[in-house]
XYZ file of C-alpha atoms in Angstrom:
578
model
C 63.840 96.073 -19.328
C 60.445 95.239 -18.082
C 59.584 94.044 -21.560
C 62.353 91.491 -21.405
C 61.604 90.355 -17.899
C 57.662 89.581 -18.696
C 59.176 87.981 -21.609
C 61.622 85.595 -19.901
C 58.790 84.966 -17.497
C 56.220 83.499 -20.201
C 59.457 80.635 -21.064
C 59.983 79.891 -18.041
C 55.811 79.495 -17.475
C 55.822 77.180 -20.668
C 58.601 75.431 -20.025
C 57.653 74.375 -16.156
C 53.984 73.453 -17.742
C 55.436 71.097 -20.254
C 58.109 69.439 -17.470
C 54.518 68.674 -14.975
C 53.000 67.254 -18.049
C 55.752 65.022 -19.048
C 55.818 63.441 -15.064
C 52.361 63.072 -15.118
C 52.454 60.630 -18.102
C 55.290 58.594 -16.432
C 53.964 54.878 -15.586
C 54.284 53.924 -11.718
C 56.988 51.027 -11.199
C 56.327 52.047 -7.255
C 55.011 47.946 -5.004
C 53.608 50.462 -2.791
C 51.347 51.899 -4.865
C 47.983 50.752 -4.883
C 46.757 47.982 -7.044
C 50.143 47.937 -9.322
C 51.497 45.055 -10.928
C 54.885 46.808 -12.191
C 53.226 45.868 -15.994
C 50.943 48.669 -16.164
C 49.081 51.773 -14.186
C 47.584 50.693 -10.963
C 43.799 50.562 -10.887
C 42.938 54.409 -10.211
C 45.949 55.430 -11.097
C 45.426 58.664 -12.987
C 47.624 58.708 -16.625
C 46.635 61.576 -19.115
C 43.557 62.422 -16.651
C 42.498 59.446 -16.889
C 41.779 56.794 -13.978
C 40.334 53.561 -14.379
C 39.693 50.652 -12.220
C 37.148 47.679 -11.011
C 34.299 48.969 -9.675
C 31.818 45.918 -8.549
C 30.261 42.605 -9.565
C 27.322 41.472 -9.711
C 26.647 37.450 -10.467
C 23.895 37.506 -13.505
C 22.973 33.686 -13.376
C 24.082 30.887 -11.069
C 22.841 27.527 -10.806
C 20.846 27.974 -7.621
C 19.675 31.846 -8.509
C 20.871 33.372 -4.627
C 23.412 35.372 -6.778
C 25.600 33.914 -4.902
C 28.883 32.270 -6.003
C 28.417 28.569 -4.145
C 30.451 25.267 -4.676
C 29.664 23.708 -8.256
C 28.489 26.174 -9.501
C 28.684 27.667 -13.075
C 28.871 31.610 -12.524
C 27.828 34.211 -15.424
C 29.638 37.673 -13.290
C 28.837 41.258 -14.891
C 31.532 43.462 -14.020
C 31.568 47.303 -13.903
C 34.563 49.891 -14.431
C 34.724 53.100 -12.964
C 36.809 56.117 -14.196
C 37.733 57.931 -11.382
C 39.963 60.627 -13.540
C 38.904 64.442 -14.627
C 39.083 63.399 -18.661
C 37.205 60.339 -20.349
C 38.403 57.344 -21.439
C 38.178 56.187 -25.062
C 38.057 52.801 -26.574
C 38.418 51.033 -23.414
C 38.823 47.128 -23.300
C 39.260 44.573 -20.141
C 40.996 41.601 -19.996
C 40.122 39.035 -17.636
C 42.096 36.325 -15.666
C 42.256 33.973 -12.427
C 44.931 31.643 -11.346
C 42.763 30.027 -8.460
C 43.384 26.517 -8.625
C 38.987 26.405 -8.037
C 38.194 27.886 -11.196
C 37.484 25.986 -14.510
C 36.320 26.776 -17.845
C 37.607 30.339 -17.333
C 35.591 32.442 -20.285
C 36.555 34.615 -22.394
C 40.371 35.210 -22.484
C 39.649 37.871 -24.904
C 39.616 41.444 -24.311
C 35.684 42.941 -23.268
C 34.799 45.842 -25.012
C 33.768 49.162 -22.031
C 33.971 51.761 -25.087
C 33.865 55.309 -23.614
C 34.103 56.178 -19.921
C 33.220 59.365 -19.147
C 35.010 61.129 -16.093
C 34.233 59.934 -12.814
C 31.782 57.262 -14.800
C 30.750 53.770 -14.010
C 30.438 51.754 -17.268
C 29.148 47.821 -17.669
C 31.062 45.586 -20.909
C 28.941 46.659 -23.855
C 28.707 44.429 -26.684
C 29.524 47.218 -29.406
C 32.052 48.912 -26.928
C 30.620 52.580 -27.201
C 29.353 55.486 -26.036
C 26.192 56.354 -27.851
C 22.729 55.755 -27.903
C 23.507 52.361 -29.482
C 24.650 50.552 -26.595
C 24.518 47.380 -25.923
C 24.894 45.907 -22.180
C 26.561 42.126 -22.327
C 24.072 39.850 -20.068
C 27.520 39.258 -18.171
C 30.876 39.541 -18.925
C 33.026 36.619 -17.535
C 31.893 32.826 -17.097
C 33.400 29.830 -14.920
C 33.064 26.970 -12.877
C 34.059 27.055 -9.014
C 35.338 23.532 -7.875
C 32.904 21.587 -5.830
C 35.827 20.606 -3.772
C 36.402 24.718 -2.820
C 35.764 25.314 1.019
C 33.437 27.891 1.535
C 34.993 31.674 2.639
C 37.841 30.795 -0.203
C 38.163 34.097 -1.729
C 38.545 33.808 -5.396
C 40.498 36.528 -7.097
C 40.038 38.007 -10.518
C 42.571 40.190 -12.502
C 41.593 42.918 -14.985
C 43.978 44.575 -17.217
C 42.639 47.353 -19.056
C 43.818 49.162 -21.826
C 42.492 52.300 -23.625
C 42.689 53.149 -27.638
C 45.548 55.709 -26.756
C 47.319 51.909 -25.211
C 47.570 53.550 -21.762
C 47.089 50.153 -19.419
C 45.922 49.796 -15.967
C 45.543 46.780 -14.303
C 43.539 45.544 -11.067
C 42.108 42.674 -8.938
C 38.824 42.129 -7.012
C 37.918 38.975 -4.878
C 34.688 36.607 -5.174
C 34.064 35.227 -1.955
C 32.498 31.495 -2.215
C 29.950 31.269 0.341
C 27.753 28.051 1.176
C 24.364 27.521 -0.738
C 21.437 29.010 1.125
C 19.523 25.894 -0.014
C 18.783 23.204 2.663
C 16.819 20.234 1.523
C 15.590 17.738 3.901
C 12.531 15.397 4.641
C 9.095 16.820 4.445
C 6.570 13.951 4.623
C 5.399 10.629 3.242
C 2.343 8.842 2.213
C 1.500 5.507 1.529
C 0.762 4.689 -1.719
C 0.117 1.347 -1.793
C -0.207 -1.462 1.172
C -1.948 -4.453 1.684
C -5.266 -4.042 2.907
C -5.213 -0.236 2.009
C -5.583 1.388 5.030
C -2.848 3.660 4.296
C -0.750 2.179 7.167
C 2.310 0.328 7.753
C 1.461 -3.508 8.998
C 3.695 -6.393 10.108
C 4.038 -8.479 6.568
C 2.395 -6.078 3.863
C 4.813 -4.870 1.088
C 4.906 -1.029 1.464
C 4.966 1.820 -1.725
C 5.627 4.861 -0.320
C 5.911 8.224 -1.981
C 8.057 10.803 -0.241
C 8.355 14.556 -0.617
C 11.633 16.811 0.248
C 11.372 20.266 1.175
C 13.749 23.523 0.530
C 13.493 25.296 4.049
C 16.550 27.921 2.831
C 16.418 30.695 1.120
C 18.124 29.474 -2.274
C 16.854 27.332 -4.333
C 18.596 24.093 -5.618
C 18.971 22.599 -8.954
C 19.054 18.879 -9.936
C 18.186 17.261 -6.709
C 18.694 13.400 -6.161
C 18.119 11.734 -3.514
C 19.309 8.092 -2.792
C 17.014 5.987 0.556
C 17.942 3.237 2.669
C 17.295 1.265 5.839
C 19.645 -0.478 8.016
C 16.045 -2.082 9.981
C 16.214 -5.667 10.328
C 12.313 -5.948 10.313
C 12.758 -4.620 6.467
C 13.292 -6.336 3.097
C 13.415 -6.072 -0.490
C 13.971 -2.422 -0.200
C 14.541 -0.622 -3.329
C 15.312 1.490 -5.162
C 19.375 1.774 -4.163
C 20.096 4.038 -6.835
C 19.494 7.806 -6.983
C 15.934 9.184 -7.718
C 15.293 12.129 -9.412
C 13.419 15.127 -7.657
C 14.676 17.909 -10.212
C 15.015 21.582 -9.622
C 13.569 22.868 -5.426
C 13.064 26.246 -5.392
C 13.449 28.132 -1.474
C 10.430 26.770 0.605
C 9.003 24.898 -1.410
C 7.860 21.056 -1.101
C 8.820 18.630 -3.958
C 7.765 15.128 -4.839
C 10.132 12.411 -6.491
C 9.982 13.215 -10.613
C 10.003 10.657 -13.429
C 11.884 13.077 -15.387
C 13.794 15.463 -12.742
C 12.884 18.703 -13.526
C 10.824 21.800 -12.458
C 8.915 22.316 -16.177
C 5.459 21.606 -16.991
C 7.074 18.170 -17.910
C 7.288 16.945 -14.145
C 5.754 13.359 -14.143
C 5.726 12.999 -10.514
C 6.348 8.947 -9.733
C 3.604 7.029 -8.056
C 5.871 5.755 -5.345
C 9.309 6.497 -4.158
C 10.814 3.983 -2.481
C 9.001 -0.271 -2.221
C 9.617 -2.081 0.872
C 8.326 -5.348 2.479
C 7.797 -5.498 6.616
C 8.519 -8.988 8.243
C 5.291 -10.657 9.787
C 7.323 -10.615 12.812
C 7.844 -6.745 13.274
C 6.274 -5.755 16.911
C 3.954 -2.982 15.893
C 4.966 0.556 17.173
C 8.573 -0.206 15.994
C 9.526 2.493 14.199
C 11.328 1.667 11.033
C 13.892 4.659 10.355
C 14.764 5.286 6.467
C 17.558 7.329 5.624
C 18.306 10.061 2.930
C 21.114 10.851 1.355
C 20.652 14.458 -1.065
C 23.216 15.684 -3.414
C 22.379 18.662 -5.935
C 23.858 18.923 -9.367
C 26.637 21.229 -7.727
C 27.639 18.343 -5.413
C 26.183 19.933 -2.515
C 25.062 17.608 0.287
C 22.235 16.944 2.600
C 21.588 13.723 4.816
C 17.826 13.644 6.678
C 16.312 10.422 8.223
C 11.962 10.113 9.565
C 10.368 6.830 11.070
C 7.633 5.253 9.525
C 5.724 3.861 12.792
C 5.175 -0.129 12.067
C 0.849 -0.807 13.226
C -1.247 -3.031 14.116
C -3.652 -3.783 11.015
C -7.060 -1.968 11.739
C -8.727 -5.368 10.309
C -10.614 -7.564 12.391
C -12.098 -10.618 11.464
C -14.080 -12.967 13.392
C -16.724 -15.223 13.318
C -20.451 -14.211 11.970
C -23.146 -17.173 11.125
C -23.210 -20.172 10.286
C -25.748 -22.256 8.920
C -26.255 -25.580 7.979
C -26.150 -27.024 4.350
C -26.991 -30.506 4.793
C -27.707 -32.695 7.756
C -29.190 -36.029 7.512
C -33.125 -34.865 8.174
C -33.222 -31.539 6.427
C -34.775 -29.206 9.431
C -31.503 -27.640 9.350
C -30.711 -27.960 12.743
C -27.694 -29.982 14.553
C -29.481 -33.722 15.821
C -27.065 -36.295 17.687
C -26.257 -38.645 14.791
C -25.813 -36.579 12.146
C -23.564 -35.550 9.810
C -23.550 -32.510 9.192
C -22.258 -30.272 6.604
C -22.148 -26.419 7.843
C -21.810 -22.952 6.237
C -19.411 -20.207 7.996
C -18.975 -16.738 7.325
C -16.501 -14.160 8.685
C -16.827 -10.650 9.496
C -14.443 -7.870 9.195
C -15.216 -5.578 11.727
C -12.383 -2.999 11.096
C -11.780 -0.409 9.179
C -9.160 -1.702 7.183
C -9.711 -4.310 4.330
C -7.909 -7.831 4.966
C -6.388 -9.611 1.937
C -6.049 -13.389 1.239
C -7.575 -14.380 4.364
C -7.426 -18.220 5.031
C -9.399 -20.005 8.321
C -8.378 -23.055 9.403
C -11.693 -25.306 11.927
C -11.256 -27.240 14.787
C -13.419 -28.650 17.585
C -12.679 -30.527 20.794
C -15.843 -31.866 21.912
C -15.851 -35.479 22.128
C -19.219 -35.811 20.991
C -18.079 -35.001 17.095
C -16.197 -37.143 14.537
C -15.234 -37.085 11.304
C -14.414 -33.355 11.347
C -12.848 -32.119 8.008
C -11.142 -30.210 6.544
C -8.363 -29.644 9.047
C -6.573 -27.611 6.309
C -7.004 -23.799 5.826
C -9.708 -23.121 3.832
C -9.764 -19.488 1.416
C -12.161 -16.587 2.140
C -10.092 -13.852 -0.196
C -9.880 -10.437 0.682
C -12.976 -8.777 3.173
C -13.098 -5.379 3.026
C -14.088 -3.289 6.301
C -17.296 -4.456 7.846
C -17.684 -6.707 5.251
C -19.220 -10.489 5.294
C -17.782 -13.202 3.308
C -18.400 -17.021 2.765
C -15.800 -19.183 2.330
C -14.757 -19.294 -1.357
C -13.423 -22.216 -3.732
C -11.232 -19.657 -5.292
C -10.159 -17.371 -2.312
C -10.342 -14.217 -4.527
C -12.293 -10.758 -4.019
C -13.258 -11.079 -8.317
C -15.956 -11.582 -10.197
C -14.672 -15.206 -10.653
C -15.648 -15.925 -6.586
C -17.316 -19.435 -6.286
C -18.771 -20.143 -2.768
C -18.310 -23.580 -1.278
C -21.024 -25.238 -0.698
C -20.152 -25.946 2.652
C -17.372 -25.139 5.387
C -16.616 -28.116 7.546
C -18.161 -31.309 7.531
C -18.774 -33.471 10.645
C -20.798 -36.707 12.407
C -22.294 -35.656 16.155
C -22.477 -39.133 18.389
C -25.906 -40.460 18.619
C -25.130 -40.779 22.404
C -25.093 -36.585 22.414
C -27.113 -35.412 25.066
C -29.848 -32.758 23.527
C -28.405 -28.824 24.048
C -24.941 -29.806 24.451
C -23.199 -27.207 23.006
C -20.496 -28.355 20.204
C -17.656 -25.693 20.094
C -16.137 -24.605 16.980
C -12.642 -23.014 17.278
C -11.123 -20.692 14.194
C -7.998 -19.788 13.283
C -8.012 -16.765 11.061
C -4.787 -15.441 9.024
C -4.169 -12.855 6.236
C -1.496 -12.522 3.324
C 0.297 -10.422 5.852
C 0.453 -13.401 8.716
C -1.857 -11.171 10.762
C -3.668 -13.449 13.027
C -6.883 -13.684 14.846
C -8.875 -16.403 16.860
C -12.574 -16.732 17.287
C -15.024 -19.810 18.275
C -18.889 -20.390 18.012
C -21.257 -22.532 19.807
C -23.718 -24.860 17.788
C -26.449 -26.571 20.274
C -27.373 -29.811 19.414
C -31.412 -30.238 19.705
C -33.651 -32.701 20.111
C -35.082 -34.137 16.117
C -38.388 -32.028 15.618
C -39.513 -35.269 13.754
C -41.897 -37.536 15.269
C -42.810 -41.135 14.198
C -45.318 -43.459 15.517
C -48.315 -45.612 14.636
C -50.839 -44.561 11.971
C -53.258 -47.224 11.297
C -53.107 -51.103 9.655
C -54.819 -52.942 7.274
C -55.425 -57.128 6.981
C -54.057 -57.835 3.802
C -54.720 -61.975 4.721
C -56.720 -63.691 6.817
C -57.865 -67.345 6.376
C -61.396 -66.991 5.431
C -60.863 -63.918 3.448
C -63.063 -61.218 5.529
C -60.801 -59.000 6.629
C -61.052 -59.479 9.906
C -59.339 -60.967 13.335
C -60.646 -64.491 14.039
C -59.996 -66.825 16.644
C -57.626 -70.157 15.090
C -56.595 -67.986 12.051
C -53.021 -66.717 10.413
C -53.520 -63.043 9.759
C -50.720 -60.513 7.633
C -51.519 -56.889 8.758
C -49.826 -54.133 6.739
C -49.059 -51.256 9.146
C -48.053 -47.415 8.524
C -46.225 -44.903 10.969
C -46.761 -41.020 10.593
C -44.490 -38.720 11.007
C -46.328 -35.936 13.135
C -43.158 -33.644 13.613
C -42.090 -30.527 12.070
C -38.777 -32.902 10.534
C -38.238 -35.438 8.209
C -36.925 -38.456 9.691
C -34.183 -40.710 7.799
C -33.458 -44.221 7.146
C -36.303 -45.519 9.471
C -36.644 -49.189 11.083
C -39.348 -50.327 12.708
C -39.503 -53.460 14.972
C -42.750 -55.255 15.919
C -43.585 -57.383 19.003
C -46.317 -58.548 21.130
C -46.725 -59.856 24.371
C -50.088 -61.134 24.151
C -50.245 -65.562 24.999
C -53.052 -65.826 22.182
C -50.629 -65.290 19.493
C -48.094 -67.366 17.819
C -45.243 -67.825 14.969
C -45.064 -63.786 14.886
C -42.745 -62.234 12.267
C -40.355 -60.902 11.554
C -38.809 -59.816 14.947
C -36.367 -58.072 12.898
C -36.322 -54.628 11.806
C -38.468 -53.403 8.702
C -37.558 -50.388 6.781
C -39.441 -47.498 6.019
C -36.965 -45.345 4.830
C -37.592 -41.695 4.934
C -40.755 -40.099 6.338
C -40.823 -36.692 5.464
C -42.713 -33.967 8.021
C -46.699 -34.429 8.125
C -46.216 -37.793 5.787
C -47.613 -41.690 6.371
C -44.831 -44.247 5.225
C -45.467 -47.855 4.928
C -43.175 -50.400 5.142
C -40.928 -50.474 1.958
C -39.159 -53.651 0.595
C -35.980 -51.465 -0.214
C -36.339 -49.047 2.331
C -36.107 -45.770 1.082
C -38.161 -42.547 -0.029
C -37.629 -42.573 -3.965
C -39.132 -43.578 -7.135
C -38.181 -46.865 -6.640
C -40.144 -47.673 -3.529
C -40.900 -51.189 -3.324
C -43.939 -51.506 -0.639
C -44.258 -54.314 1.263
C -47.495 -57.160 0.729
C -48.062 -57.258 4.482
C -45.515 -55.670 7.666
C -46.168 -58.556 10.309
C -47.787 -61.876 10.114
C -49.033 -63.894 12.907
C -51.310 -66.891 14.176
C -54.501 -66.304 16.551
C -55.107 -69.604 19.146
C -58.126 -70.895 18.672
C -58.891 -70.731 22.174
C -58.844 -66.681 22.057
C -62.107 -65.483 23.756
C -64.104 -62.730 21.071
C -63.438 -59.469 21.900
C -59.558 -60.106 22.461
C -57.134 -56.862 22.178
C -53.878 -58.290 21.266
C -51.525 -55.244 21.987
C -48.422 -54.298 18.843
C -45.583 -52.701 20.352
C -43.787 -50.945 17.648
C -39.810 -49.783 18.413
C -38.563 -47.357 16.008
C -35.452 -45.740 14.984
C -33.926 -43.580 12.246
C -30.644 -43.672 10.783
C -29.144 -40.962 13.385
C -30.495 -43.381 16.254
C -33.416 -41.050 17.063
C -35.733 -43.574 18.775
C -39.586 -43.228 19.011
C -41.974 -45.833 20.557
C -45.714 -46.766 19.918
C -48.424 -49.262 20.514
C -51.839 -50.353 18.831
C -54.264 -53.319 19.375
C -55.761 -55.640 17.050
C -59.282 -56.724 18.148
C -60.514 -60.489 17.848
C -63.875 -60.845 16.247
């Protein structure tokens, strides 16, 4: 009996074991249980002792490298399996899927070889899809392209179905949150490039290049960066570019300047200026001119930044230095009433910044000048800082600068008074309308040349001796030295007497000498002038002595000279009767 019993008891045993088997391979239809789609095991669900299910993500490459999942961006996602059951799984492949409307190019479609799981095993998509030493880890497993559009904190949800070689399924879901780009790109500094009169600054009328660098203060780094400039500044014009300029790939904290080429390879050709602008003459300086940035990133993220660029006053200063003069009518270089005069100017730039294409423009008021030209700007080029420059024909800073020979030209009134002080006003402007005034005294000075009697000769008496007689007609030839330090111009000389022994004197009209250079006797010359073609006169004066004239007679010559700038001298000499 007890046989029988024991025996009844192992069926029974058997039979129960193969009953729990047979409802642990049943599939789960249950919504309630976890992770089930009704089409297959729910992720963890636990079918022949085995269990599998998503386990994590981890994003391999992005555009930006924060391993993040941002806007725009394409996403290369490694994905993991776990099997949570007590046996292993064989043979396992994943299928993946999304039906977010933010997704694109969704890749692969295909089932992703796992291979073996062991129990209670993590397990990344390997290439071969096995268990042994030859595994091969896929760099990632799914790839796709999140809509620029998608608002950040959208979760994006990704479906798994998983099968095993014994076709038990299992599927499950896992959510990508999209998050905003750690990047943040904004203004970092400028420089000037080019300006002007290269002092590095901004000044009212120079045309501006300006290189500008954009910094990444987050703590992702951004790829493709363009950035696009403006100004809405009315003192501004001819801004450009418009368009978009490259500054490539900004990695976190780090400073980048505008690239030919747009990149972050050894290829970067950085551009020698960003952005070209001209300021109006008319700007006040300290305005500050504001530009405006506009970033975008090759994900269509978005960044707007603005800086001032402070509008100066030029550090140039130009102003009056020397002068000297060229020509004047009696060469001692010095300002006589009478003369016209042809002057040498310079300029100084006393700054620290260069000027370019300076033009002056003369004046005077004194009433004691005519003739004054030019009244027209005349070119003195570019003068660097504390730099001297003549006035040039050309108006360059080149090797082809040719000096004028003089500034201004002008006649001072014979009627001047001697250290009158003729004032010279300047007007002084650059390429960039940047203006200055100035003015310079020149004193006018008394003629250092002085002219008077030398000595005279009888060149014809009536009886021949060479002498002064009493009844006869006598021609003296006479000569004037000049005894000053300056020549003396175009000079006339008028003889006279006042003695009542002498008669039919002539001429009573002026005689020319011409010019009498410093230190030099002249006598009278037929044409008047201090060349090769001086023509001297036979005799200066002629005359008759009265008979009646007692031996011993001085008749006094009264000589009135002039030059040609009205300089007057006067001088006497006596002619003894023998």
């Amino acid at each position: 009996m007890n046989s029988v019993k024991q025996i009844l008891l192992a069926i029974i045993s058997v039979l129960f074991l193969t009953t729990c088997q047979k409802i642990e391979t049943l599939k789960r239809d249950n919504p309630l249980d976890a992770n089930g789609d009704g089409g297959g095991a729910g992720g963890g669900t636990i079918i022949n002792g085995v269990a599998l299910k998503f386990n994590s993500y981890s994003v391999y490459s992005d555009n930006n490298g924060d391993k993040n999942v941002n806007p725009g961006e394409t996403i290369q996602m490694k994905i993991s399996l776990k099997n949570t059951g007590s046996s292993a799984a064989k043979g396992v492949m994943a299928t993946f899927s999304t039906e977010s409307s933010h997704i694109s190019n969704f890749s692969p479609t295909t089932q992703i070889k796992y291979g073996d799981i062991s129990s209670n095993t993590v397990k990344w998509a390997d290439y071969i899809g096995n268990n042994s030493q030859y595994e091969t880890y896929l760099d990632y497993t799914i790839k796709f392209t999140v809509a620029n559009s998608t608002p950040t904190g959208t979760p994006i949800t990704i479906s798994i179905s998983i099968v095993d070689e014994s076709d038990n399924t299992w599927t499950d879901t896992f959510d990508v949150p999209v998050v905003a780009t750690n990047a943040k790109i904004g203004f970092n500094k400028y420089s000037v490039y080019s300006d002007n009169n290269g002092d590095k600054n901004v000044n009212p009328g120079e045309t501006i290049q300006m290189k500008i660098s954009l910094k990444n203060t987050g703590s992702s780094a951004v790829k493709g960066v363009m950035a696009t400039f403006s100004t809405e500044s009315s003192h501004i014009g001819n801004f450009s570019p418009t368009t978009q300029i490259k500054y490539g790939d900004i990695p976190s904290n780090t400073v980048k300047w505008a690239d030919y080429i747009g990149n972050n390879s050894q290829y970067e050709t950085y551009l020698d200026y960003t952005v070209k602008f001209t300021v109006s003459n008319s700007t006040p300086t300290g305005t500050p001119i504001t530009i405006s940035i506009s970033i975008v990133d090759e994900s269509d993220n978005i960044w707007t930044d603005t800086f001032d660029v402070p509008v100066v006053a030029t550090n140039a200063k130009i102003g009056f230095n020397t002068y000297t003069v060229y020509s004047d009518n009696n060469g001692d270089k010095n300002v006589n009433p009478g003369e016209t005069i042809q002057m040498k100017i310079s300029l100084k730039n006393t700054g620290s910044s260069a000027a370019k294409g300076v033009m002056a423009t003369f004046s005077t008021e004194s009433s004691y000048i005519g003739n004054f030209s030019p009244t027209t700007q005349i070119k003195y080029g570019d003068i660097p800082s504390n730099t001297v420059k003549w006035a040039d024909y050309i108006g360059n800073n080149s090797q082809y600068e040719t000096y004028l020979n003089y500034t201004v030209m002008f006649t001072v009134a014979n009627t001047t008074p001697t250290g009158t002080p003729i004032t010279i006003n300047i007007s002084i402007v650059d390429e960039s309308d940047n203006i200055w005034t100035d003015s310079f005294d020149i004193p006018v000075v008394a003629t250092n040349a002085k002219i008077g009697f030398n000595k005279y000769t009888v060149y014809f008496d009536s009886n021949g001796d060479k002498n002064v007689n009493p009844g006869e007609t006598i021609q003296l030839k006479i000569s004037l030295k000049n005894t000053g330090s300056s020549a003396a111009k175009g000079i006339m000389a008028t003889f006279s007497t006042g003695s009542s022994y002498i008669g039919n004197f002539s001429p009573t009209t002026q005689i020319k000498y011409g010019d009498i250079p410093s230190n030099t006797v002249k006598w009278a010359d037929y044409i008047g002038n201090n060349s090769q073609y001086e023509t001297y006169l036979n005799y200066t004066v002629t005359f008759t002595v009265s008979n009646s004239t007692p031996t011993g007679t001085q008749i006094p010559i009264s000589i009135s000279i002039v030059d040609e700038s009205d300089n007057t001298w006067t001088d006497s000499f006596n002619v003894p009767v023998q």
